PDB file of C-alpha atoms and ligand atoms in Angstrom:
ATOM      1  CA  MET A   1      20.962  54.922 -71.268  1.00  0.00           C
ATOM      2  CA  LYS A   2      21.896  52.002 -73.556  1.00  0.00           C
ATOM      3  CA  LEU A   3      24.899  49.739 -74.017  1.00  0.00           C
ATOM      4  CA  GLY A   4      26.550  49.615 -77.421  1.00  0.00           C
ATOM      5  CA  PRO A   5      26.701  46.541 -79.692  1.00  0.00           C
ATOM      6  CA  GLU A   6      30.171  45.705 -78.344  1.00  0.00           C
ATOM      7  CA  PHE A   7      28.434  44.337 -75.229  1.00  0.00           C
ATOM      8  CA  ALA A   8      26.269  41.838 -77.121  1.00  0.00           C
ATOM      9  CA  GLY A   9      27.293  38.259 -76.382  1.00  0.00           C
ATOM     10  CA  ARG A  10      29.210  39.136 -73.221  1.00  0.00           C
ATOM     11  CA  VAL A  11      28.489  36.864 -70.271  1.00  0.00           C
ATOM     12  CA  ALA A  12      27.159  38.590 -67.136  1.00  0.00           C
ATOM     13  CA  LEU A  13      26.424  36.984 -63.777  1.00  0.00           C
ATOM     14  CA  LEU A  14      24.018  38.905 -61.535  1.00  0.00           C
ATOM     15  CA  THR A  15      23.128  38.059 -57.930  1.00  0.00           C
ATOM     16  CA  GLY A  16      19.918  39.273 -56.316  1.00  0.00           C
ATOM     17  CA  ALA A  17      18.451  39.226 -59.833  1.00  0.00           C
ATOM     18  CA  ALA A  18      14.859  38.703 -58.643  1.00  0.00           C
ATOM     19  CA  GLY A  19      14.945  41.838 -56.458  1.00  0.00           C
ATOM     20  CA  GLY A  20      13.825  45.350 -57.362  1.00  0.00           C
ATOM     21  CA  ILE A  21      17.174  46.632 -58.630  1.00  0.00           C
ATOM     22  CA  GLY A  22      18.353  43.259 -59.969  1.00  0.00           C
ATOM     23  CA  ARG A  23      15.329  42.861 -62.244  1.00  0.00           C
ATOM     24  CA  GLU A  24      15.915  46.269 -63.858  1.00  0.00           C
ATOM     25  CA  ILE A  25      19.596  45.554 -64.407  1.00  0.00           C
ATOM     26  CA  ALA A  26      18.789  42.138 -65.901  1.00  0.00           C
ATOM     27  CA  LYS A  27      16.291  43.657 -68.348  1.00  0.00           C
ATOM     28  CA  ARG A  28      18.766  46.311 -69.499  1.00  0.00           C
ATOM     29  CA  LEU A  29      21.537  43.766 -70.039  1.00  0.00           C
ATOM     30  CA  ASP A  30      19.153  41.438 -71.852  1.00  0.00           C
ATOM     31  CA  ASP A  31      18.096  44.313 -74.135  1.00  0.00           C
ATOM     32  CA  ALA A  32      21.756  44.841 -75.013  1.00  0.00           C
ATOM     33  CA  GLY A  33      22.143  41.179 -75.982  1.00  0.00           C
ATOM     34  CA  LEU A  34      24.276  39.989 -73.086  1.00  0.00           C
ATOM     35  CA  ARG A  35      24.097  36.329 -72.056  1.00  0.00           C
ATOM     36  CA  LEU A  36      22.828  36.262 -68.481  1.00  0.00           C
ATOM     37  CA  VAL A  37      23.382  34.029 -65.479  1.00  0.00           C
ATOM     38  CA  LEU A  38      20.792  35.098 -62.903  1.00  0.00           C
ATOM     39  CA  CYS A  39      21.063  33.986 -59.281  1.00  0.00           C
ATOM     40  CA  ASP A  40      18.682  34.504 -56.372  1.00  0.00           C
ATOM     41  CA  LEU A  41      17.094  32.774 -53.418  1.00  0.00           C
ATOM     42  CA  ASN A  42      13.688  33.520 -54.918  1.00  0.00           C
ATOM     43  CA  GLN A  43      13.093  30.797 -57.514  1.00  0.00           C
ATOM     44  CA  ASP A  44       9.627  32.038 -58.540  1.00  0.00           C
ATOM     45  CA  GLY A  45      10.955  35.582 -58.892  1.00  0.00           C
ATOM     46  CA  LEU A  46      13.719  34.339 -61.196  1.00  0.00           C
ATOM     47  CA  ALA A  47      11.201  32.424 -63.349  1.00  0.00           C
ATOM     48  CA  GLU A  48       8.937  35.511 -63.599  1.00  0.00           C
ATOM     49  CA  LEU A  49      11.885  37.641 -64.637  1.00  0.00           C
ATOM     50  CA  ALA A  50      13.070  35.101 -67.209  1.00  0.00           C
ATOM     51  CA  ALA A  51       9.600  35.134 -68.820  1.00  0.00           C
ATOM     52  CA  GLU A  52      10.021  38.879 -69.457  1.00  0.00           C
ATOM     53  CA  LEU A  53      13.444  38.601 -71.113  1.00  0.00           C
ATOM     54  CA  LYS A  54      14.108  38.330 -74.848  1.00  0.00           C
ATOM     55  CA  GLN A  55      16.822  35.706 -74.482  1.00  0.00           C
ATOM     56  CA  GLU A  56      16.803  32.646 -72.283  1.00  0.00           C
ATOM     57  CA  PRO A  57      18.976  33.251 -69.224  1.00  0.00           C
ATOM     58  CA  LEU A  58      20.667  30.615 -67.122  1.00  0.00           C
ATOM     59  CA  LEU A  59      18.817  30.603 -63.793  1.00  0.00           C
ATOM     60  CA  ILE A  60      20.431  29.422 -60.574  1.00  0.00           C
ATOM     61  CA  ALA A  61      18.178  29.517 -57.509  1.00  0.00           C
ATOM     62  CA  GLY A  62      19.523  28.978 -54.023  1.00  0.00           C
ATOM     63  CA  ASP A  63      21.101  30.479 -50.954  1.00  0.00           C
ATOM     64  CA  LEU A  64      24.245  32.321 -51.974  1.00  0.00           C
ATOM     65  CA  CYS A  65      25.564  31.961 -48.422  1.00  0.00           C
ATOM     66  CA  GLN A  66      26.317  28.315 -49.316  1.00  0.00           C
ATOM     67  CA  ARG A  67      29.875  28.098 -50.576  1.00  0.00           C
ATOM     68  CA  SER A  68      28.998  24.881 -52.458  1.00  0.00           C
ATOM     69  CA  LEU A  69      26.423  26.878 -54.480  1.00  0.00           C
ATOM     70  CA  LEU A  70      29.050  29.476 -55.421  1.00  0.00           C
ATOM     71  CA  GLU A  71      31.371  26.689 -56.577  1.00  0.00           C
ATOM     72  CA  HIS A  72      28.507  25.129 -58.549  1.00  0.00           C
ATOM     73  CA  ILE A  73      27.794  28.498 -60.216  1.00  0.00           C
ATOM     74  CA  CYS A  74      31.447  28.831 -61.182  1.00  0.00           C
ATOM     75  CA  GLN A  75      31.582  25.316 -62.615  1.00  0.00           C
ATOM     76  CA  THR A  76      28.343  25.859 -64.554  1.00  0.00           C
ATOM     77  CA  VAL A  77      29.565  29.148 -66.060  1.00  0.00           C
ATOM     78  CA  GLU A  78      32.863  27.514 -67.013  1.00  0.00           C
ATOM     79  CA  GLU A  79      31.160  24.560 -68.703  1.00  0.00           C
ATOM     80  CA  LYS A  80      28.611  26.700 -70.562  1.00  0.00           C
ATOM     81  CA  PHE A  81      30.640  29.775 -71.507  1.00  0.00           C
ATOM     82  CA  GLY A  82      34.294  29.162 -70.661  1.00  0.00           C
ATOM     83  CA  ARG A  83      34.641  32.704 -69.329  1.00  0.00           C
ATOM     84  CA  LEU A  84      32.882  35.438 -67.377  1.00  0.00           C
ATOM     85  CA  ASP A  85      32.880  39.022 -68.670  1.00  0.00           C
ATOM     86  CA  ILE A  86      30.913  40.780 -65.932  1.00  0.00           C
ATOM     87  CA  LEU A  87      30.234  39.865 -62.311  1.00  0.00           C
ATOM     88  CA  LEU A  88      27.545  41.943 -60.599  1.00  0.00           C
ATOM     89  CA  ASN A  89      27.376  41.323 -56.841  1.00  0.00           C
ATOM     90  CA  ASN A  90      23.991  42.765 -55.988  1.00  0.00           C
ATOM     91  CA  ALA A  91      22.165  40.457 -53.523  1.00  0.00           C
ATOM     92  CA  ALA A  92      21.828  41.775 -49.974  1.00  0.00           C
ATOM     93  CA  VAL A  93      19.465  41.920 -47.030  1.00  0.00           C
ATOM     94  CA  VAL A  94      18.645  44.678 -44.566  1.00  0.00           C
ATOM     95  CA  ARG A  95      17.371  44.067 -41.066  1.00  0.00           C
ATOM     96  CA  THR A  96      16.208  46.834 -38.769  1.00  0.00           C
ATOM     97  CA  ASP A  97      16.973  45.110 -35.459  1.00  0.00           C
ATOM     98  CA  ARG A  98      19.052  47.371 -33.247  1.00  0.00           C
ATOM     99  CA  PHE A  99      22.402  45.890 -32.290  1.00  0.00           C
ATOM    100  CA  ASP A 100      21.238  44.879 -28.791  1.00  0.00           C
ATOM    101  CA  GLU A 101      18.324  42.977 -30.379  1.00  0.00           C
ATOM    102  CA  TYR A 102      20.294  41.147 -33.041  1.00  0.00           C
ATOM    103  CA  THR A 103      20.486  37.364 -32.778  1.00  0.00           C
ATOM    104  CA  LEU A 104      23.980  35.955 -33.166  1.00  0.00           C
ATOM    105  CA  ASP A 105      22.763  33.861 -36.133  1.00  0.00           C
ATOM    106  CA  HIS A 106      21.520  36.983 -37.904  1.00  0.00           C
ATOM    107  CA  ILE A 107      24.798  38.814 -37.299  1.00  0.00           C
ATOM    108  CA  GLU A 108      26.545  35.990 -39.135  1.00  0.00           C
ATOM    109  CA  SER A 109      23.988  35.524 -41.908  1.00  0.00           C
ATOM    110  CA  ASP A 110      23.631  39.253 -42.734  1.00  0.00           C
ATOM    111  CA  LEU A 111      27.374  39.762 -42.901  1.00  0.00           C
ATOM    112  CA  HIS A 112      27.603  36.633 -44.996  1.00  0.00           C
ATOM    113  CA  ILE A 113      25.247  37.539 -47.832  1.00  0.00           C
ATOM    114  CA  ASN A 114      26.127  41.251 -47.865  1.00  0.00           C
ATOM    115  CA  LEU A 115      29.894  41.030 -47.518  1.00  0.00           C
ATOM    116  CA  ILE A 116      31.373  37.532 -47.505  1.00  0.00           C
ATOM    117  CA  THR A 117      29.387  36.238 -50.488  1.00  0.00           C
ATOM    118  CA  PRO A 118      30.502  39.051 -52.854  1.00  0.00           C
ATOM    119  CA  LEU A 119      34.102  38.470 -51.799  1.00  0.00           C
ATOM    120  CA  LEU A 120      33.917  34.679 -52.142  1.00  0.00           C
ATOM    121  CA  LEU A 121      32.155  34.882 -55.497  1.00  0.00           C
ATOM    122  CA  SER A 122      34.596  37.473 -56.818  1.00  0.00           C
ATOM    123  CA  ARG A 123      37.566  35.357 -55.712  1.00  0.00           C
ATOM    124  CA  ILE A 124      36.103  32.136 -57.128  1.00  0.00           C
ATOM    125  CA  MET A 125      35.368  33.822 -60.457  1.00  0.00           C
ATOM    126  CA  VAL A 126      38.825  35.383 -60.971  1.00  0.00           C
ATOM    127  CA  PRO A 127      40.106  32.585 -63.249  1.00  0.00           C
ATOM    128  CA  LEU A 128      37.003  32.836 -65.462  1.00  0.00           C
ATOM    129  CA  LEU A 129      37.158  36.641 -65.477  1.00  0.00           C
ATOM    130  CA  LYS A 130      40.755  36.410 -66.637  1.00  0.00           C
ATOM    131  CA  GLN A 131      39.541  34.502 -69.709  1.00  0.00           C
ATOM    132  CA  ALA A 132      37.486  37.542 -70.779  1.00  0.00           C
ATOM    133  CA  PRO A 133      38.946  40.342 -72.941  1.00  0.00           C
ATOM    134  CA  ASP A 134      37.605  43.211 -70.760  1.00  0.00           C
ATOM    135  CA  PRO A 135      36.490  41.761 -67.430  1.00  0.00           C
ATOM    136  CA  ARG A 136      34.516  43.685 -64.825  1.00  0.00           C
ATOM    137  CA  ILE A 137      33.322  43.285 -61.246  1.00  0.00           C
ATOM    138  CA  ILE A 138      30.660  45.717 -60.036  1.00  0.00           C
ATOM    139  CA  ASN A 139      29.322  45.611 -56.491  1.00  0.00           C
ATOM    140  CA  THR A 140      26.061  47.222 -55.432  1.00  0.00           C
ATOM    141  CA  ILE A 141      27.074  48.959 -52.228  1.00  0.00           C
ATOM    142  CA  SER A 142      24.940  51.755 -50.659  1.00  0.00           C
ATOM    143  CA  LEU A 143      25.327  55.155 -49.067  1.00  0.00           C
ATOM    144  CA  GLY A 144      24.774  53.046 -45.917  1.00  0.00           C
ATOM    145  CA  GLY A 145      28.389  52.081 -46.587  1.00  0.00           C
ATOM    146  CA  VAL A 146      29.453  55.707 -46.055  1.00  0.00           C
ATOM    147  CA  LEU A 147      27.068  57.034 -43.404  1.00  0.00           C
ATOM    148  CA  PRO A 148      26.371  54.866 -40.319  1.00  0.00           C
ATOM    149  CA  MET A 149      22.764  53.720 -39.874  1.00  0.00           C
ATOM    150  CA  PRO A 150      22.025  53.180 -36.172  1.00  0.00           C
ATOM    151  CA  GLU A 151      18.801  51.351 -37.083  1.00  0.00           C
ATOM    152  CA  SER A 152      20.597  48.832 -39.355  1.00  0.00           C
ATOM    153  CA  PRO A 153      24.034  48.282 -37.787  1.00  0.00           C
ATOM    154  CA  LEU A 154      24.851  45.063 -39.641  1.00  0.00           C
ATOM    155  CA  TYR A 155      23.839  46.577 -42.969  1.00  0.00           C
ATOM    156  CA  SER A 156      26.241  49.446 -42.301  1.00  0.00           C
ATOM    157  CA  ALA A 157      28.949  47.038 -41.146  1.00  0.00           C
ATOM    158  CA  SER A 158      28.633  44.957 -44.294  1.00  0.00           C
ATOM    159  CA  LYS A 159      28.387  47.876 -46.712  1.00  0.00           C
ATOM    160  CA  PHE A 160      31.279  49.781 -45.100  1.00  0.00           C
ATOM    161  CA  GLY A 161      33.249  46.550 -45.453  1.00  0.00           C
ATOM    162  CA  LEU A 162      32.177  45.991 -49.040  1.00  0.00           C
ATOM    163  CA  ARG A 163      33.110  49.558 -49.951  1.00  0.00           C
ATOM    164  CA  GLY A 164      36.568  49.127 -48.437  1.00  0.00           C
ATOM    165  CA  ALA A 165      37.066  45.800 -50.158  1.00  0.00           C
ATOM    166  CA  THR A 166      35.804  47.123 -53.501  1.00  0.00           C
ATOM    167  CA  LEU A 167      38.205  50.081 -53.480  1.00  0.00           C
ATOM    168  CA  SER A 168      41.143  47.939 -52.336  1.00  0.00           C
ATOM    169  CA  ILE A 169      40.539  45.266 -54.943  1.00  0.00           C
ATOM    170  CA  ALA A 170      39.832  47.889 -57.628  1.00  0.00           C
ATOM    171  CA  VAL A 171      43.255  49.457 -57.202  1.00  0.00           C
ATOM    172  CA  ASP A 172      45.017  46.087 -57.193  1.00  0.00           C
ATOM    173  CA  PHE A 173      43.032  44.537 -60.074  1.00  0.00           C
ATOM    174  CA  GLU A 174      43.492  47.611 -62.259  1.00  0.00           C
ATOM    175  CA  LYS A 175      47.067  46.408 -62.775  1.00  0.00           C
ATOM    176  CA  LYS A 176      45.779  42.902 -63.472  1.00  0.00           C
ATOM    177  CA  GLY A 177      43.343  43.894 -66.212  1.00  0.00           C
ATOM    178  CA  ILE A 178      40.086  43.523 -64.258  1.00  0.00           C
ATOM    179  CA  LYS A 179      38.055  46.720 -63.752  1.00  0.00           C
ATOM    180  CA  VAL A 180      36.317  46.801 -60.375  1.00  0.00           C
ATOM    181  CA  GLY A 181      33.866  49.374 -59.036  1.00  0.00           C
ATOM    182  CA  GLY A 182      30.925  49.998 -56.745  1.00  0.00           C
ATOM    183  CA  ILE A 183      27.546  51.676 -57.146  1.00  0.00           C
ATOM    184  CA  LEU A 184      26.375  53.576 -54.059  1.00  0.00           C
ATOM    185  CA  PRO A 185      22.667  54.386 -54.273  1.00  0.00           C
ATOM    186  CA  SER A 186      20.699  56.228 -51.622  1.00  0.00           C
ATOM    187  CA  SER A 187      17.145  54.989 -51.079  1.00  0.00           C
ATOM    188  CA  VAL A 188      15.553  53.059 -53.938  1.00  0.00           C
ATOM    189  CA  ASP A 189      11.895  52.063 -54.128  1.00  0.00           C
ATOM    190  CA  THR A 190      12.138  48.284 -53.720  1.00  0.00           C
ATOM    191  CA  ALA A 191      11.084  45.558 -51.261  1.00  0.00           C
ATOM    192  CA  GLN A 192      14.179  46.364 -49.200  1.00  0.00           C
ATOM    193  CA  LEU A 193      13.080  49.975 -48.670  1.00  0.00           C
ATOM    194  CA  ARG A 194       9.482  48.970 -47.925  1.00  0.00           C
ATOM    195  CA  HIS A 195      10.800  46.633 -45.242  1.00  0.00           C
ATOM    196  CA  GLU A 196      12.760  49.512 -43.728  1.00  0.00           C
ATOM    197  CA  ALA A 197       9.728  51.812 -43.845  1.00  0.00           C
ATOM    198  CA  LEU A 198       7.516  49.272 -42.077  1.00  0.00           C
ATOM    199  CA  THR A 199       9.947  48.062 -39.433  1.00  0.00           C
ATOM    200  CA  GLY A 200      11.573  51.272 -38.193  1.00  0.00           C
ATOM    201  CA  GLY A 201      14.561  51.527 -40.520  1.00  0.00           C
ATOM    202  CA  SER A 202      16.509  54.755 -40.851  1.00  0.00           C
ATOM    203  CA  ALA A 203      14.251  57.780 -41.402  1.00  0.00           C
ATOM    204  CA  LEU A 204      17.110  59.326 -43.402  1.00  0.00           C
ATOM    205  CA  ASN A 205      16.086  57.043 -46.284  1.00  0.00           C
ATOM    206  CA  PHE A 206      12.929  59.106 -46.677  1.00  0.00           C
ATOM    207  CA  ILE A 207      14.204  62.697 -46.626  1.00  0.00           C
ATOM    208  CA  ASP A 208      13.563  62.824 -50.388  1.00  0.00           C
ATOM    209  CA  PRO A 209      11.316  60.545 -52.445  1.00  0.00           C
ATOM    210  CA  PRO A 210      13.236  57.325 -53.264  1.00  0.00           C
ATOM    211  CA  GLN A 211      14.893  56.757 -56.619  1.00  0.00           C
ATOM    212  CA  SER A 212      13.460  54.208 -59.036  1.00  0.00           C
ATOM    213  CA  PRO A 213      15.299  50.909 -59.628  1.00  0.00           C
ATOM    214  CA  SER A 214      15.531  52.003 -63.247  1.00  0.00           C
ATOM    215  CA  HIS A 215      17.606  55.033 -62.206  1.00  0.00           C
ATOM    216  CA  VAL A 216      20.089  52.730 -60.447  1.00  0.00           C
ATOM    217  CA  ALA A 217      20.169  50.395 -63.457  1.00  0.00           C
ATOM    218  CA  ASP A 218      21.116  53.424 -65.586  1.00  0.00           C
ATOM    219  CA  GLU A 219      24.066  54.047 -63.281  1.00  0.00           C
ATOM    220  CA  MET A 220      25.081  50.403 -63.648  1.00  0.00           C
ATOM    221  CA  LEU A 221      25.107  50.795 -67.440  1.00  0.00           C
ATOM    222  CA  ARG A 222      27.096  54.023 -67.055  1.00  0.00           C
ATOM    223  CA  MET A 223      29.603  52.074 -64.967  1.00  0.00           C
ATOM    224  CA  LEU A 224      29.943  49.512 -67.761  1.00  0.00           C
ATOM    225  CA  LEU A 225      30.380  52.219 -70.389  1.00  0.00           C
ATOM    226  CA  GLU A 226      32.744  54.380 -68.298  1.00  0.00           C
ATOM    227  CA  PRO A 227      34.258  52.299 -65.509  1.00  0.00           C
ATOM    228  CA  ARG A 228      35.171  54.078 -62.255  1.00  0.00           C
ATOM    229  CA  TYR A 229      35.947  53.023 -58.716  1.00  0.00           C
ATOM    230  CA  GLU A 230      32.632  54.430 -57.507  1.00  0.00           C
ATOM    231  CA  ARG A 231      29.421  55.807 -58.939  1.00  0.00           C
ATOM    232  CA  TYR A 232      26.600  57.522 -57.071  1.00  0.00           C
ATOM    233  CA  PRO A 233      23.148  57.480 -58.719  1.00  0.00           C
ATOM    234  CA  LYS A 234      22.143  60.523 -56.647  1.00  0.00           C
ATOM    235  CA  VAL A 235      25.135  62.826 -56.433  1.00  0.00           C
ATOM    236  CA  SER A 236      23.587  65.377 -54.029  1.00  0.00           C
ATOM    237  CA  ASP A 237      22.967  62.698 -51.351  1.00  0.00           C
ATOM    238  CA  ALA A 238      26.461  61.354 -51.834  1.00  0.00           C
ATOM    239  CA  MET A 239      28.023  64.789 -51.312  1.00  0.00           C
ATOM    240  CA  LEU A 240      25.964  65.322 -48.167  1.00  0.00           C
ATOM    241  CA  VAL A 241      26.891  62.021 -46.490  1.00  0.00           C
ATOM    242  CA  ARG A 242      30.566  62.373 -47.374  1.00  0.00           C
ATOM    243  CA  LEU A 243      30.540  65.890 -45.940  1.00  0.00           C
ATOM    244  CA  ALA A 244      28.864  64.616 -42.752  1.00  0.00           C
ATOM    245  CA  MET A 245      31.589  61.995 -42.386  1.00  0.00           C
ATOM    246  CA  LEU A 246      34.214  64.734 -42.124  1.00  0.00           C
ATOM    247  CA  PHE A 247      32.851  65.106 -38.567  1.00  0.00           C
ATOM    248  CA  PRO A 248      32.519  61.562 -37.182  1.00  0.00           C
ATOM    249  CA  ASN A 249      32.267  62.820 -33.602  1.00  0.00           C
ATOM    250  CA  LYS A 250      29.222  64.891 -34.554  1.00  0.00           C
ATOM    251  CA  ILE A 251      27.498  62.113 -36.486  1.00  0.00           C
ATOM    252  CA  GLY A 252      24.850  61.486 -33.800  1.00  0.00           C
ATOM    253  CA  LYS A 253      23.867  65.164 -33.837  1.00  0.00           C
ATOM    254  CA  ILE A 254      23.891  65.347 -37.636  1.00  0.00           C
ATOM    255  CA  ILE A 255      21.626  62.285 -37.916  1.00  0.00           C
ATOM    256  CA  ASN A 256      19.252  63.751 -35.308  1.00  0.00           C
ATOM    257  CA  TRP A 257      19.024  67.040 -37.255  1.00  0.00           C
ATOM    258  CA  PHE A 258      17.789  65.217 -40.352  1.00  0.00           C
ATOM    259  CA  GLU A 259      15.574  62.766 -38.462  1.00  0.00           C
ATOM    260  CA  LYS A 260      12.487  65.012 -38.306  1.00  0.00           C
ATOM    261  CA  LYS A 261      12.428  65.628 -42.061  1.00  0.00           C
ATOM    262  CA  GLY A 262      12.993  61.892 -42.635  1.00  0.00           C
ATOM    263  CA  GLN A 263      10.097  60.921 -40.355  1.00  0.00           C
ATOM    264  CA  ALA A 264       7.760  63.222 -42.312  1.00  0.00           C
ATOM    265  CA  GLY A 265       9.031  61.700 -45.564  1.00  0.00           C
ATOM    266  CA  ARG A 266       8.468  58.173 -44.283  1.00  0.00           C
ATOM    267  CA  LYS A 267       4.896  59.028 -43.232  1.00  0.00           C
ATOM    268  CA  ARG A 268       4.256  60.370 -46.743  1.00  0.00           C
ATOM    269  CA  TYR A 269       5.901  57.303 -48.367  1.00  0.00           C
ATOM    270  CA  LEU A 270       3.692  54.915 -46.346  1.00  0.00           C
ATOM    271  CA  GLU A 271       0.500  56.893 -46.966  1.00  0.00           C
ATOM    272  CA  GLU A 272       1.098  57.166 -50.722  1.00  0.00           C
ATOM    273  CA  ARG A 273       1.432  53.373 -50.935  1.00  0.00           C
ATOM    274  CA  GLY A 274      -1.416  52.556 -48.553  1.00  0.00           C
ATOM    275  CA  LEU A 275       1.003  50.824 -46.175  1.00  0.00           C
ATOM    276  CA  THR A 276       0.359  52.767 -42.965  1.00  0.00           C
ATOM    277  CA  SER A 277      -1.767  50.025 -41.360  1.00  0.00           C
ATOM    278  CA  GLN A 278       1.070  47.502 -41.834  1.00  0.00           C
ATOM    279  CA  VAL A 279       3.666  49.425 -39.804  1.00  0.00           C
ATOM    280  CA  VAL A 280       5.368  47.132 -37.276  1.00  0.00           C
ATOM    281  CA  ARG A 281       7.672  49.685 -35.679  1.00  0.00           C
ATOM    282  CA  TRP A 282       7.859  53.417 -36.233  1.00  0.00           C
TER     283      TRP A 282
HETATM  284  N1  LIG B   1      16.558  49.600 -51.946  1.00  0.00           N
HETATM  285  C1  LIG B   1      17.397  50.502 -51.485  1.00  0.00           C
HETATM  286  O1  LIG B   1      16.996  51.542 -50.908  1.00  0.00           O
HETATM  287  C2  LIG B   1      18.891  50.331 -51.657  1.00  0.00           C
HETATM  288  C3  LIG B   1      19.724  51.438 -51.427  1.00  0.00           C
HETATM  289  C4  LIG B   1      21.095  51.282 -51.568  1.00  0.00           C
HETATM  290  C5  LIG B   1      21.620  50.057 -51.934  1.00  0.00           C
HETATM  291  N2  LIG B   1      20.787  49.002 -52.172  1.00  0.00           N
HETATM  292  C6  LIG B   1      21.415  47.736 -52.529  1.00  0.00           C
HETATM  293  O2  LIG B   1      20.922  47.306 -53.789  1.00  0.00           O
HETATM  294  C7  LIG B   1      21.013  45.877 -53.871  1.00  0.00           C
HETATM  295  C8  LIG B   1      19.689  45.311 -54.356  1.00  0.00           C
HETATM  296  O3  LIG B   1      18.705  45.626 -53.387  1.00  0.00           O
HETATM  297  P1  LIG B   1      17.152  45.786 -53.722  1.00  0.00           P
HETATM  298  O4  LIG B   1      16.738  47.106 -53.220  1.00  0.00           O
HETATM  299  O5  LIG B   1      16.881  45.383 -55.127  1.00  0.00           O
HETATM  300  O6  LIG B   1      16.557  44.718 -52.685  1.00  0.00           O
HETATM  301  P2  LIG B   1      15.540  43.508 -52.910  1.00  0.00           P
HETATM  302  O7  LIG B   1      15.232  43.048 -51.523  1.00  0.00           O
HETATM  303  O8  LIG B   1      14.452  43.892 -53.807  1.00  0.00           O
HETATM  304  O9  LIG B   1      16.465  42.433 -53.660  1.00  0.00           O
HETATM  305  C9  LIG B   1      17.463  41.698 -53.030  1.00  0.00           C
HETATM  306  C10 LIG B   1      17.507  40.319 -53.648  1.00  0.00           C
HETATM  307  O10 LIG B   1      18.564  39.564 -53.036  1.00  0.00           O
HETATM  308  C11 LIG B   1      18.094  38.245 -52.865  1.00  0.00           C
HETATM  309  N3  LIG B   1      18.803  37.583 -51.763  1.00  0.00           N
HETATM  310  C12 LIG B   1      18.843  37.964 -50.463  1.00  0.00           C
HETATM  311  N4  LIG B   1      19.523  37.058 -49.733  1.00  0.00           N
HETATM  312  C13 LIG B   1      19.928  36.091 -50.592  1.00  0.00           C
HETATM  313  C14 LIG B   1      20.663  34.886 -50.431  1.00  0.00           C
HETATM  314  N5  LIG B   1      21.110  34.481 -49.241  1.00  0.00           N
HETATM  315  N6  LIG B   1      20.908  34.138 -51.535  1.00  0.00           N
HETATM  316  C15 LIG B   1      20.437  34.528 -52.752  1.00  0.00           C
HETATM  317  N7  LIG B   1      19.736  35.650 -52.961  1.00  0.00           N
HETATM  318  C16 LIG B   1      19.480  36.421 -51.882  1.00  0.00           C
HETATM  319  C17 LIG B   1      16.613  38.395 -52.509  1.00  0.00           C
HETATM  320  O11 LIG B   1      15.884  37.191 -52.744  1.00  0.00           O
HETATM  321  C18 LIG B   1      16.197  39.545 -53.401  1.00  0.00           C
HETATM  322  O12 LIG B   1      15.649  39.089 -54.627  1.00  0.00           O
HETATM  323  C19 LIG B   1      21.424  45.406 -52.469  1.00  0.00           C
HETATM  324  O13 LIG B   1      22.815  45.191 -52.445  1.00  0.00           O
HETATM  325  C20 LIG B   1      21.064  46.589 -51.599  1.00  0.00           C
HETATM  326  O14 LIG B   1      21.780  46.635 -50.395  1.00  0.00           O
HETATM  327  C21 LIG B   1      19.435  49.112 -52.047  1.00  0.00           C
END
């Protein structure tokens, strides 16, 4: 999957760029000649990524939960480019604390980076997006935004929220010339998934082998080429979870049915990567 020459020179801002999926997306956009603004908490990860790119990106390291950082990003993009063509809200965290274990600070911080930050950044960037001829906002959501995950309640809360916001804004912004959509991957082989595997995250993530970050990056390019409200990198998983959600009162039973297969998949995932000895919670 490749972007055409019409994308060269467009300005794209990507959050969570140093993560597994972010890095792949950044490389694909760089290949297509886009000018990149890459943001992440992980300064070293950003520098490593930049060294692999053909063009020099603008790197902004820091905690995207700080509103002052979002305003700084906006001001920097305005001064350097005068417009923003593509905003990719991709940074997120997953924690596997059950709801009765969650600290109040973590409830706030997880909702912040996963839900509030994409909304704040999108809102702040609207004036710069409106300067672009064909502006886009794409949010990395998750199938955890369709099917509840009892092991990661705040992740589900934030991704359900982000999905609702994405669809609402997409319909409204369509009339205003900004195309908005969300990508909803199932499990992807990144640091986030490894964390879930080691700390007792949802076994449903491991029913099938995880997708590669490159597969999700392909879907992101597809979204740029053919914008839609939603895209699902793995359509079969998406059909299954949407079908399950037709029966919300049976969701506990449905999750339990799949649990056994997921546990076997997680065991295999950990063994294949030599991670079994590092398991913190099964
Ligand atoms: N990995 C999966 O199985 C999976 C499945 C569905 C959806 N997703 C979504 O894909 C996106 C990318 O996830 P990933 O798998 O690449 O995870 P990852 O952990 O590899 O990357 C996430 C990145 O976000 C950054 N980040 C986190 N908090 C931040 C903060 N406060 N400020 C700035 N940066 C911050 C991290 O430093 C990291 O580089 C996320 O939105 C995630 O929810 C992942």
